[in-house]
N, CA, C and O of each residue as an XYZ file, in Angstrom:
716
protein
N     -52.491    -18.663    -25.784
C     -51.800    -17.683    -26.644
C     -51.652    -16.484    -25.754
O     -50.625    -15.808    -25.806
N     -52.592    -16.208    -24.978
C     -52.647    -14.827    -24.267
C     -51.729    -14.983    -22.883
O     -51.308    -13.994    -22.283
N     -51.506    -16.178    -22.508
C     -50.766    -16.550    -21.452
C     -49.320    -16.146    -21.731
O     -48.603    -15.458    -21.005
N     -48.970    -16.782    -23.097
C     -47.450    -16.554    -23.378
C     -47.374    -14.859    -23.539
O     -46.669    -14.170    -22.801
N     -48.172    -14.338    -24.570
C     -48.139    -12.887    -24.534
C     -48.107    -12.226    -23.084
O     -47.219    -11.383    -22.955
N     -48.720    -12.400    -22.235
C     -48.628    -11.582    -20.947
C     -47.449    -12.100    -20.257
O     -47.013    -11.286    -19.442
N     -46.736    -13.291    -20.329
C     -45.554    -13.550    -19.875
C     -44.327    -12.662    -20.722
O     -43.518    -12.036    -20.038
N     -44.252    -12.639    -21.753
C     -43.260    -11.903    -22.527
C     -43.309    -10.507    -22.425
O     -42.310     -9.810    -22.603
N     -44.882     -9.871    -22.031
C     -44.988     -8.502    -21.322
C     -44.412     -8.159    -20.139
O     -43.910     -7.078    -19.831
N     -44.532     -9.283    -19.413
C     -44.163     -9.145    -17.806
C     -42.756     -9.177    -17.941
O     -42.203     -8.222    -17.396
N     -41.940    -10.061    -18.553
C     -40.415     -9.857    -18.806
C     -39.897     -8.766    -19.381
O     -38.739     -8.511    -19.051
N     -40.506     -7.923    -20.277
C     -40.072     -7.065    -21.016
C     -40.425     -5.841    -19.889
O     -39.483     -5.070    -19.708
N     -41.298     -5.643    -19.336
C     -41.385     -4.909    -17.995
C     -40.467     -4.863    -16.943
O     -40.057     -3.807    -16.461
N     -40.068     -6.189    -16.503
C     -39.220     -6.483    -15.536
C     -37.657     -5.857    -16.105
O     -36.934     -5.171    -15.383
N     -37.354     -6.193    -17.356
C     -36.365     -5.880    -17.940
C     -35.980     -4.380    -18.023
O     -34.828     -3.969    -17.884
N     -37.070     -3.605    -18.265
C     -36.808     -2.320    -18.524
C     -36.819     -1.730    -17.076
O     -36.098     -0.750    -16.893
N     -37.433     -2.132    -16.193
C     -37.313     -1.600    -14.963
C     -35.786     -1.808    -14.368
O     -35.285     -0.846    -13.787
N     -35.095     -2.926    -14.483
C     -33.971     -3.628    -13.990
C     -33.029     -2.568    -14.806
O     -32.102     -2.193    -14.089
N     -33.017     -2.070    -15.921
C     -32.237     -1.132    -17.052
C     -32.430      0.287    -16.031
O     -31.524      0.825    -15.394
N     -33.671      0.651    -16.072
C     -33.844      2.032    -15.487
C     -33.385      2.395    -13.968
O     -33.003      3.452    -13.464
N     -33.596      0.972    -13.399
C     -32.851      1.355    -11.802
C     -31.550      0.796    -11.481
O     -31.140      0.507    -10.357
N     -30.996      0.686    -12.498
C     -29.465      0.179    -12.371
C     -29.180     -1.410    -11.968
O     -28.122     -1.780    -11.458
N     -30.169     -2.189    -12.243
C     -30.092     -3.561    -11.665
C     -28.810     -4.482    -12.053
O     -28.413     -5.439    -11.388
N     -28.268     -4.022    -13.206
C     -26.991     -4.772    -13.662
C     -25.835     -4.483    -12.902
O     -25.808     -3.448    -12.236
N     -24.735     -5.375    -12.918
C     -23.438     -5.151    -12.427
C     -22.797     -4.118    -13.181
O     -22.829     -4.117    -14.411
N     -22.121     -3.092    -12.395
C     -21.252     -2.292    -13.022
C     -20.086     -1.961    -12.322
O     -20.137     -1.981    -11.092
N     -18.886     -1.614    -12.975
C     -17.666     -1.129    -12.305
C     -17.822     -0.330    -11.213
O     -18.836      0.307    -11.500
N     -17.521     -0.025    -10.326
C     -17.302      1.019     -8.992
C     -16.385      1.822     -9.540
O     -15.426      1.356    -10.156
N     -16.574      3.106     -9.380
C     -16.004      4.419     -9.493
C     -15.330      4.664     -8.256
O     -15.710      4.378     -7.121
N     -14.231      5.257     -8.641
C     -13.637      5.799     -6.957
C     -13.788      7.221     -7.304
O     -13.396      7.943     -6.387
N     -14.259      7.899     -8.400
C     -14.651      9.114     -8.526
C     -15.605      9.742     -7.644
O     -16.585      9.061     -7.343
N     -15.483     11.241     -7.035
C     -16.553     11.551     -6.116
C     -18.074     11.476     -7.182
O     -17.957     11.664     -8.393
N     -19.168     11.244     -6.678
C     -20.376     11.326     -7.019
C     -20.702     12.823     -7.727
O     -20.273     13.824     -7.153
N     -21.410     12.953     -8.889
C     -21.218     14.176     -9.605
C     -22.840     14.445     -9.465
O     -23.617     13.498     -9.346
N     -23.305     15.876     -9.491
C     -24.273     16.617     -9.151
C     -25.016     16.593    -10.259
O     -24.481     17.030    -11.278
N     -26.463     16.069    -10.346
C     -27.277     16.177    -11.483
C     -27.448     17.434    -12.057
O     -27.791     17.556    -13.233
N     -27.169     18.672    -11.088
C     -27.456     19.960    -11.621
C     -26.368     20.388    -12.332
O     -25.305     19.866    -11.995
N     -26.323     21.350    -13.398
C     -25.318     21.927    -14.052
C     -24.488     22.364    -13.416
O     -24.771     22.597    -12.241
N     -23.191     22.650    -13.873
C     -22.382     23.563    -13.114
C     -22.462     25.062    -13.645
O     -22.631     25.474    -14.792
N     -22.274     25.793    -12.367
C     -22.355     27.409    -12.880
C     -20.934     27.804    -13.027
O     -20.610     28.816    -13.647
N     -20.059     26.982    -12.441
C     -18.584     27.540    -12.575
C     -18.043     27.458    -13.955
O     -18.328     26.652    -14.841
N     -17.116     28.557    -13.964
C     -16.337     28.928    -15.179
C     -15.141     28.081    -15.159
O     -14.752     27.698    -14.055
N     -14.529     27.746    -16.160
C     -13.315     27.115    -16.183
C     -12.274     27.760    -15.427
O     -11.367     27.081    -14.946
N     -12.334     29.404    -15.229
C     -11.197     29.992    -14.699
C     -11.720     29.970    -13.024
O     -10.957     30.399    -12.158
N     -13.006     29.461    -12.693
C     -13.051     29.366    -11.066
C     -12.893     28.009    -10.553
O     -13.089     27.795     -9.357
N     -12.539     27.027    -11.393
C     -12.361     25.700    -11.024
C     -11.019     25.551    -10.177
O      -9.977     25.875    -10.747
N     -10.955     25.100     -8.899
C      -9.967     24.988     -8.179
C      -8.771     24.248     -8.988
O      -8.990     23.692    -10.064
N      -7.464     24.288     -8.373
C      -6.567     23.642     -8.984
C      -6.953     22.153     -8.212
O      -7.727     22.053     -7.260
N      -6.194     20.999     -8.888
C      -6.124     19.751     -8.225
C      -5.317     19.740     -7.160
O      -4.140     20.096     -7.219
N      -6.020     19.237     -5.874
C      -5.180     19.573     -4.823
C      -4.779     17.962     -4.463
O      -5.521     17.031     -4.775
N      -3.683     17.811     -3.863
C      -3.068     16.482     -3.225
C      -3.685     16.026     -1.927
O      -3.649     16.831     -0.996
N      -4.210     14.922     -1.742
C      -4.703     14.619     -0.487
C      -3.579     14.788      0.856
O      -2.408     14.424      0.752
N      -4.032     15.271      1.853
C      -2.898     15.221      2.757
C      -2.410     13.972      3.337
O      -1.369     13.919      3.991
N      -3.201     12.915      3.084
C      -2.870     11.394      3.453
C      -3.045     10.754      2.524
O      -3.926     10.964      1.690
N      -2.087      9.695      2.499
C      -2.366      8.641      1.625
C      -1.851      7.153      2.158
O      -0.761      6.933      2.687
N      -2.954      6.138      1.874
C      -2.907      5.124      2.829
C      -2.414      3.820      1.819
O      -2.852      3.682      0.677
N      -1.436      2.908      2.447
C      -1.009      1.761      1.656
C      -1.270      0.520      2.676
O      -1.174      0.507      3.903
N      -1.571     -0.349      1.923
C      -1.458     -1.968      2.694
C      -0.473     -2.741      1.994
O      -0.724     -2.997      0.817
N       0.589     -3.158      2.485
C       1.465     -3.977      1.882
C       1.642     -5.223      2.698
O       1.812     -5.147      3.915
N       1.603     -6.498      1.989
C       1.706     -7.899      2.693
C       2.832     -8.449      2.516
O       3.402     -8.041      1.504
N       3.568     -9.478      3.301
C       4.672    -10.547      3.065
C       4.108    -11.527      3.170
O       2.956    -11.551      3.604
N       4.805    -12.677      2.777
C       4.356    -13.970      2.544
C       5.510    -15.052      2.675
O       6.685    -14.752      2.469
N       5.188    -16.056      2.954
C       6.049    -17.282      3.195
C       7.063    -17.441      1.865
O       8.088    -18.099      2.039
N       6.835    -16.918      0.684
C       7.827    -17.126     -0.009
C       8.575    -15.799     -0.393
O       8.819    -15.467     -1.553
N       8.922    -15.054      0.780
C       9.575    -13.974      0.967
C       9.276    -12.866     -0.080
O      10.210    -12.351     -0.694
N       8.122    -12.530     -0.272
C       7.713    -11.373     -1.510
C       6.754    -10.415     -0.835
O       5.683    -10.808     -0.373
N       7.052     -9.460     -0.796
C       5.920     -8.024     -0.817
C       5.161     -8.143     -2.129
O       5.659     -8.370     -3.231
N       3.978     -7.968     -1.862
C       2.837     -7.776     -2.692
C       2.746     -6.200     -3.649
O       2.126     -6.058     -4.703
N       3.561     -5.125     -2.916
C       3.737     -4.120     -3.771
C       5.235     -3.842     -3.924
O       5.994     -3.925     -2.959
N       5.648     -3.510     -5.160
C       7.188     -3.535     -5.453
C       7.414     -1.991     -5.662
O       8.536     -1.637     -6.026
N       6.305     -0.917     -5.432
C       6.448      0.549     -5.775
C       5.231      0.970     -5.243
O       4.080      0.584     -5.447
N       5.810      2.038     -4.356
C       4.891      2.954     -3.718
C       5.168      4.533     -4.311
O       6.329      4.921     -4.438
N       4.096      5.350     -4.639
C       4.318      6.796     -4.833
C       3.549      7.599     -3.944
O       2.387      7.330     -3.639
N       4.301      8.759     -3.452
C       3.673      9.879     -2.729
C       4.127     11.116     -3.106
O       4.935     11.192     -4.032
N       3.783     11.988     -2.602
C       3.998     13.327     -2.838
C       4.951     13.971     -1.603
O       4.585     13.772     -0.445
N       6.006     14.637     -1.827
C       6.831     14.992     -0.622
C       5.952     15.848      0.563
O       5.073     16.667      0.294
N       6.270     15.573      1.560
C       5.404     16.196      2.788
C       4.197     15.666      2.925
O       3.445     16.266      3.693
N       3.708     14.506      2.287
C       2.319     14.005      2.375
C       2.469     12.799      3.667
O       3.430     12.043      3.807
N       1.363     12.857      4.454
C       1.236     11.880      5.561
C       1.060     10.806      5.005
O       0.177     10.711      4.153
N       1.909      9.653      5.371
C       1.731      8.132      4.990
C       1.120      7.436      5.921
O       1.596      7.537      7.052
N       0.031      6.632      5.747
C      -0.173      5.700      6.595
C      -0.214      4.275      6.082
O      -1.137      3.758      5.453
N       0.998      3.689      6.470
C       1.193      2.285      6.010
C       0.534      1.089      6.690
O       0.635      1.159      7.915
N       0.005      0.204      6.324
C      -0.290     -1.194      7.130
C       0.524     -2.144      6.719
O       0.509     -2.326      5.501
N       1.300     -2.875      7.405
C       1.998     -4.000      6.971
C       1.177     -5.258      7.615
O       0.668     -5.264      8.736
N       1.159     -6.321      6.663
C       0.762     -7.627      7.313
C       1.500     -8.621      6.695
O       1.816     -8.613      5.506
N       1.869     -9.773      7.785
C       2.421    -10.899      7.218
C       1.364    -11.868      7.169
O       0.944    -12.407      8.192
N       0.876    -12.134      5.919
C       0.012    -13.179      5.610
C       0.504    -14.456      5.545
O      -0.289    -15.328      5.191
N       1.916    -14.843      5.872
C       2.342    -16.481      5.862
C       1.737    -17.155      6.989
O       0.868    -16.669      7.712
N       2.210    -18.210      7.084
C       1.877    -19.053      8.084
C       2.903    -19.680      8.710
O       2.606    -20.477      9.600
N       4.216    -19.471      8.404
C       5.405    -20.132      9.022
C       5.820    -19.513     10.352
O       5.550    -18.312     10.350
N       6.283    -19.851     11.282
C       6.452    -19.272     12.585
C       7.453    -17.935     12.406
O       8.234    -17.844     11.458
N       7.343    -17.086     13.272
C       7.972    -15.897     13.242
C       9.531    -16.091     13.324
O      10.262    -15.174     12.949
N      10.026    -17.210     13.783
C      11.404    -17.193     14.050
C      11.932    -17.753     12.676
O      13.088    -17.465     12.367
N      11.221    -18.487     11.874
C      11.726    -19.092     10.515
C      11.451    -17.983      9.453
O      12.213    -17.744      8.517
N      10.329    -17.359      9.688
C       9.936    -16.354      8.606
C       9.054    -15.106      9.068
O       7.887    -14.956      8.710
N       9.677    -14.312      9.823
C       9.215    -13.154     10.291
C       9.665    -12.376      9.222
O      10.620    -12.602      8.478
N       8.599    -11.092      9.218
C       9.011     -9.927      8.180
C       8.814     -8.526      8.919
O       8.248     -8.288      9.986
N       9.291     -7.892      8.254
C       9.153     -6.106      8.588
C       9.147     -5.285      7.433
O       9.299     -5.838      6.344
N       9.007     -4.146      7.485
C       8.965     -3.168      6.420
C      10.015     -1.923      6.691
O       9.700     -1.065      7.517
N      11.013     -1.857      6.124
C      11.866     -0.634      6.556
C      12.343     -0.085      5.412
O      12.856     -0.715      4.487
N      12.154      1.249      5.477
C      12.254      2.350      4.620
C      13.705      3.130      4.986
O      13.905      3.738      6.038
N      14.533      2.999      4.042
C      16.012      3.524      4.131
C      15.961      5.084      3.464
O      15.106      5.617      2.757
N      16.893      5.442      3.852
C      17.353      7.251      3.534
C      17.765      6.777      1.733
O      17.865      5.603      1.375
N      17.917      7.747      0.984
C      18.317      7.549     -0.216
C      19.690      7.084     -0.673
O      19.883      6.335     -1.631
N      20.498      7.538      0.009
C      22.044      6.775     -0.099
C      22.460      5.693      0.773
O      23.674      5.562      0.928
N      21.580      4.796      1.445
C      21.594      3.953      2.277
C      22.618      2.837      1.549
O      22.717      2.645      0.337
N      23.377      2.129      2.661
C      24.181      1.139      2.152
C      23.277     -0.208      2.722
O      23.543     -0.856      3.734
N      22.165     -0.433      1.807
C      21.261     -1.556      2.345
C      22.169     -3.052      2.525
O      22.066     -3.773      3.517
N      22.787     -3.249      1.713
C      23.261     -4.450      1.639
C      24.318     -4.742      3.176
O      24.321     -5.847      3.718
N      25.005     -3.776      3.610
C      25.797     -3.921      4.505
C      25.064     -3.783      5.793
O      25.473     -4.402      6.775
N      23.765     -2.837      5.884
C      22.663     -2.929      6.822
C      22.002     -4.145      7.166
O      21.736     -4.452      8.328
N      21.732     -4.846      6.156
C      21.064     -6.062      6.025
C      22.110     -7.266      6.500
O      21.692     -8.211      7.169
N      23.391     -7.163      6.132
C      24.274     -8.105      6.737
C      24.635     -8.004      8.168
O      25.016     -8.990      8.799
N      24.503     -6.649      8.770
C      24.789     -6.566      9.957
C      23.614     -6.784     10.850
O      23.784     -7.034     12.044
N      22.305     -6.690     10.259
C      21.073     -6.936     10.901
C      20.914     -8.330     11.282
O      20.016     -8.596     12.081
N      21.650     -9.255     10.829
C      21.637    -10.707     11.172
C      21.899    -10.939     12.451
O      21.303    -11.875     12.984
N      22.888    -10.109     13.265
C      23.378    -10.060     14.652
C      22.581     -9.133     15.458
O      23.078     -8.640     16.470
N      21.380     -8.855     15.092
C      20.612     -7.749     15.965
C      19.055     -8.479     16.001
O      18.075     -7.832     15.632
N      18.944     -9.777     16.445
C      17.624    -10.396     16.545
C      16.975     -9.620     17.754
O      15.759     -9.458     17.653
N      17.560     -9.134     18.836
C      16.965     -8.594     19.948
C      16.545     -7.153     19.804
O      15.911     -6.472     20.610
N      17.105     -6.764     18.416
C      16.671     -5.349     18.070
C      15.778     -5.153     16.965
O      15.578     -4.042     16.474
N      15.113     -6.453     16.474
C      14.271     -6.657     15.715
C      14.746     -6.402     14.269
O      14.150     -5.711     13.442
N      15.922     -7.071     14.085
C      16.941     -7.004     12.920
C      17.154     -5.731     12.334
O      17.333     -5.470     11.144
N      17.105     -4.827     13.497
C      17.506     -3.284     13.113
C      18.794     -3.229     13.606
O      19.118     -4.021     14.492
N      19.720     -2.277     13.099
C      20.832     -2.042     13.398
C      21.041     -1.036     14.349
O      21.153      0.005     13.701
N      21.160     -0.784     15.613
C      21.215      0.459     16.278
C      22.222      1.390     15.918
O      21.911      2.578     15.997
N      23.376      1.094     15.534
C      24.474      2.206     15.110
C      24.251      2.573     13.855
O      24.968      3.454     13.381
N      23.203      1.969     13.052
C      23.260      2.448     11.765
C      21.634      3.091     11.555
O      21.195      3.140     10.406
N      20.931      3.485     12.500
C      19.719      3.802     12.541
C      19.559      5.083     11.497
O      18.532      5.308     10.857
N      20.796      5.893     11.449
C      20.902      7.116     10.708
C      20.445      6.482      8.949
O      20.009      7.246      8.087
N      20.590      5.501      8.799
C      20.220      5.235      7.232
C      18.690      4.700      7.189
O      18.212      4.382      6.100
N      17.966      4.607      8.310
C      16.445      4.114      8.225
C      15.768      5.397      8.623
O      16.098      6.173      9.520
N      14.641      5.482      7.685
C      13.469      6.645      7.752
C      12.569      6.118      9.001
O      12.380      6.650     10.095
N      12.163      5.104      8.561
C      10.877      4.450      9.366
C      10.764      2.771      9.241
O      11.069      2.196      8.195
N      10.426      2.265     10.093
C      10.327      0.751      9.974
C       9.247      0.165     10.854
O       8.829      0.839     11.795
N       8.730     -1.129     10.600
C       7.727     -1.806     11.539
C       8.711     -2.949     12.200
O       9.763     -3.384     11.734
N       8.061     -3.294     13.403
C       8.605     -4.256     13.920
C       8.505     -5.660     13.199
O       7.831     -5.805     12.179
N       9.229     -6.700     13.800
C       9.101     -8.306     12.759
C       7.766     -8.575     13.373
O       7.301     -8.406     14.500
N       7.247     -9.121     12.089
C       5.849     -9.541     12.441
C       5.772    -10.994     12.224
O       6.555    -11.383     11.357
N       4.940    -12.039     12.848
C       4.523    -13.185     12.544
C       3.462    -13.505     11.846
O       2.804    -12.632     11.279
N       3.196    -14.583     11.797
C       2.204    -14.786     10.765
C       0.830    -14.371     11.364
O       0.515    -14.515     12.546
N      -0.019    -13.783     10.283
C      -1.353    -13.175     10.707
C      -1.286    -11.879     11.670
O      -2.258    -11.301     12.155
N      -0.122    -11.597     11.813
C       0.256    -10.168     12.590
C       0.190     -9.174     11.313
O       0.428     -9.457     10.139
N      -0.224     -7.848     11.904
C      -0.069     -6.439     11.247
C       0.242     -5.455     12.086
O       0.031     -5.531     13.297
N       0.796     -4.397     11.477
C       1.025     -3.227     12.142
C       0.852     -2.046     11.283
O       1.138     -2.081     10.086
N       0.382     -0.980     11.882
C       0.285      0.313     10.984
C       1.098      1.562     11.329
O       0.590      2.184     12.262
N       2.218      2.104     10.839
C       2.909      3.158     11.029
C       2.329      4.413     10.065
O       1.763      4.264      8.982
N       2.638      5.776     10.789
C       2.354      6.977      9.945
C       3.625      7.688     10.203
O       4.341      7.648     11.204
N       3.755      8.325      9.132
C       4.940      9.215      8.946
C       4.739     10.156      7.821
O       3.739     10.173      7.103
N       5.861     11.013      7.711
C       5.807     12.132      6.684
C       6.530     11.808      5.349
O       7.665     11.384      5.562
N       6.254     11.873      4.242
C       6.674     11.553      3.209
C       8.344     12.493      3.155
O       8.251     13.676      3.484
N       9.610     12.044      2.807
C      10.515     12.639      2.743
C      10.848     13.464      1.706
O      10.075     13.178      0.792
N      11.638     14.395      1.338
C      11.720     15.097      0.195
C      12.014     14.240     -1.077
O      12.461     13.095     -1.009
N      11.759     14.813     -2.105
C      11.351     14.353     -3.395
C      12.787     13.197     -3.902
O      13.919     13.596     -3.629
N      12.676     12.215     -4.414
C      13.621     11.434     -4.477
C      13.139      9.755     -4.523
O      11.996      9.307     -4.436
N      14.318      9.081     -4.676
C      13.759      7.555     -4.916
C      14.476      6.882     -3.854
O      15.694      6.986     -3.706
N      13.500      5.993     -2.907
C      14.148      5.387     -1.782
C      13.702      4.122     -2.009
O      12.838      3.799     -2.825
N      14.550      3.127     -0.979
C      14.371      1.636     -1.071
C      13.741      1.165      0.164
O      14.137      1.636      1.230
N      12.733      0.223      0.145
C      12.414     -0.395      1.147
C      12.493     -2.048      1.163
O      12.347     -2.651      0.100
N      12.724     -2.755      2.380
C      13.247     -4.133      2.317
C      12.697     -4.697      3.564
O      12.263     -4.009      4.489
N      12.734     -5.891      3.542
C      12.592     -6.734      4.911
C      14.010     -7.074      5.453
O      14.886     -7.532      4.719
N      14.179     -6.843      6.690
C      15.477     -6.799      7.215
C      15.699     -8.043      7.893
O      16.748     -8.146      8.529
N      14.843     -9.072      7.868
C      14.970    -10.500      8.554
C      16.211    -11.192      7.634
O      16.470    -11.017      6.444
N      16.744    -11.872      8.438
C      17.759    -12.450      7.814
C      17.926    -13.169      6.371
O      17.554    -14.328      6.192
N      18.405    -12.527      5.552
C      18.229    -13.460      3.975
C      17.132    -13.005      3.306
O      16.863    -13.575      2.249
N      16.271    -11.901      3.762
C      14.937    -11.511      3.040
C      15.175    -10.338      2.187
O      14.495    -10.067      1.197
N      16.247     -9.606      2.650
C      16.212     -8.332      1.972
C      16.601     -8.399      0.212
O      16.371     -7.412     -0.487
N      17.079     -9.404     -0.257
C      17.488     -9.892     -1.585
C      16.309     -9.862     -2.591
O      16.376     -9.524     -3.773
N      15.148    -10.302     -1.864
C      13.973    -10.694     -2.489
C      12.657     -9.737     -1.917
O      11.677     -9.554     -2.640
N      12.737     -9.244     -0.755
C      11.695     -8.608     -0.451
C      12.119     -7.140     -0.222
O      12.386     -6.610      0.857
N      12.128     -6.549     -1.546
C      12.641     -5.205     -1.746
C      11.299     -4.419     -2.529
O      10.401     -5.050     -3.087
N      11.361     -2.950     -2.448
C      10.572     -2.418     -3.358
C      11.268     -0.928     -3.206
O      12.201     -0.599     -2.473
N      10.478     -0.108     -4.174
C      11.061      1.201     -4.278
C       9.590      2.251     -3.981
O       8.435      2.095     -4.378
N      10.202      3.343     -3.125
C       9.432      4.359     -2.687
C       9.573      5.816     -3.238
O      10.321      6.639     -2.710
N       8.823      6.072     -4.307
C       8.955      6.912     -4.966
C       8.262      8.225     -4.448
O       7.036      8.282     -4.359
N       9.143      9.367     -4.081
C       8.549     10.730     -3.784
C       9.001     11.659     -4.695
O      10.107     11.975     -5.133
N       7.389     12.167     -4.941
C       7.450     13.265     -6.114
C       7.612     14.482     -5.421
O       7.582     14.471     -4.190
N       7.804     15.687     -6.139
C       7.709     16.912     -5.736
C       6.531     17.593     -5.780
O       5.794     17.303     -6.723
N       6.204     18.318     -5.108
C       4.662     19.178     -4.616
C       4.430     19.962     -6.010
O       3.457     20.704     -6.147
């Protein structure tokens, strides 16, 4: 009987230690760690919430002609660092992908149709580059590229893959909010 009671006591102590030491699984917070000391700031002294100077996105394209993100939100003037990855396995000649962000009033359908004839230009149309804000190169399977740019003025912008036939499925919205 003593052995049984000793085992129960040991399990109880171990359980109490795990709880007090945070031994269980918990959700990870993206909030900054808070101090254990009470704040001496009054609400009037609390600084206004600031917008980070840089926002980062990772977006992928696959062999099913899909981006994994259909919407991105930023603040005008914010620095954007975008990493685009082709996670497909098909050869670049048949299933290459890029990420192209257009100006607000771009004629994306006309652009994508003309891009078919511009393989040597990475399926970008040289005489229509005024319609493009920024783009990656065409990527093959397992390749990635990171681009950095400044978010344009407030508005709704569109992004697509300009590889022939992809723009109808590989598209998304780039929402720029005001400051």
